[in-house]
Amino acid sequence: NPRHPTNWHARSYGLCSANIFGKRHFERLPDKTAGNYILKKGQSLTFRYRLYWHAGKGEAEKIEAQYREWVAAAPKKP
């Protein structure tokens, strides 16, 4: 994904979002165009995210196992 690792933000009303476009705000940059991502006509962009929700404190081994499973199943880059 562009700008990996992705910035995330959450709101009190339930929003939880990956946001590659908030660079200017997350990094407090003065450039108003920081965070823009421009595609030329005919170009496309694919995003792939996976969330792993769990109750309580996460166990490092289980989180690592879930990550490895996800990486193994991810489509290969062309």
CSV table of N, CA and C in Angstrom, one decimal, residues 54-68:
chain,number,residue,atom,x,y,z
A,54,HIS,N,-9.2,-8.4,18.5
A,54,HIS,CA,-9.3,-9.4,19.6
A,54,HIS,C,-9.7,-8.8,20.9
A,55,ALA,N,-10.2,-9.6,21.8
A,55,ALA,CA,-10.6,-9.1,23.1
A,55,ALA,C,-9.4,-9.0,24.0
A,56,GLY,N,-9.3,-8.0,24.9
A,56,GLY,CA,-8.2,-7.9,25.9
A,56,GLY,C,-6.9,-7.7,25.2
A,57,LYS,N,-5.9,-8.0,26.0
A,57,LYS,CA,-4.5,-7.7,25.6
A,57,LYS,C,-4.1,-8.8,24.6
A,58,GLY,N,-3.6,-8.4,23.5
A,58,GLY,CA,-3.2,-9.3,22.4
A,58,GLY,C,-1.9,-10.1,22.8
A,59,GLU,N,-1.9,-11.4,22.4
A,59,GLU,CA,-0.8,-12.2,22.6
A,59,GLU,C,0.1,-12.2,21.4
A,60,ALA,N,1.4,-11.8,21.6
A,60,ALA,CA,2.3,-11.6,20.5
A,60,ALA,C,2.4,-12.8,19.6
A,61,GLU,N,2.4,-14.0,20.1
A,61,GLU,CA,2.5,-15.2,19.3
A,61,GLU,C,1.3,-15.3,18.3
A,62,LYS,N,0.1,-15.1,18.9
A,62,LYS,CA,-1.1,-15.2,18.1
A,62,LYS,C,-1.1,-14.1,17.0
A,63,ILE,N,-0.7,-12.9,17.4
A,63,ILE,CA,-0.7,-11.8,16.4
A,63,ILE,C,0.3,-12.1,15.3
A,64,GLU,N,1.4,-12.6,15.6
A,64,GLU,CA,2.5,-12.9,14.7
A,64,GLU,C,2.0,-14.1,13.7
A,65,ALA,N,1.3,-15.1,14.3
A,65,ALA,CA,0.8,-16.2,13.5
A,65,ALA,C,-0.3,-15.7,12.5
A,66,GLN,N,-1.2,-14.8,12.9
A,66,GLN,CA,-2.2,-14.2,12.0
A,66,GLN,C,-1.5,-13.4,10.9
A,67,TYR,N,-0.5,-12.7,11.3
A,67,TYR,CA,0.3,-11.9,10.3
A,67,TYR,C,0.9,-12.8,9.2
A,68,ARG,N,1.6,-13.8,9.7
A,68,ARG,CA,2.3,-14.7,8.7
A,68,ARG,C,1.3,-15.4,7.8
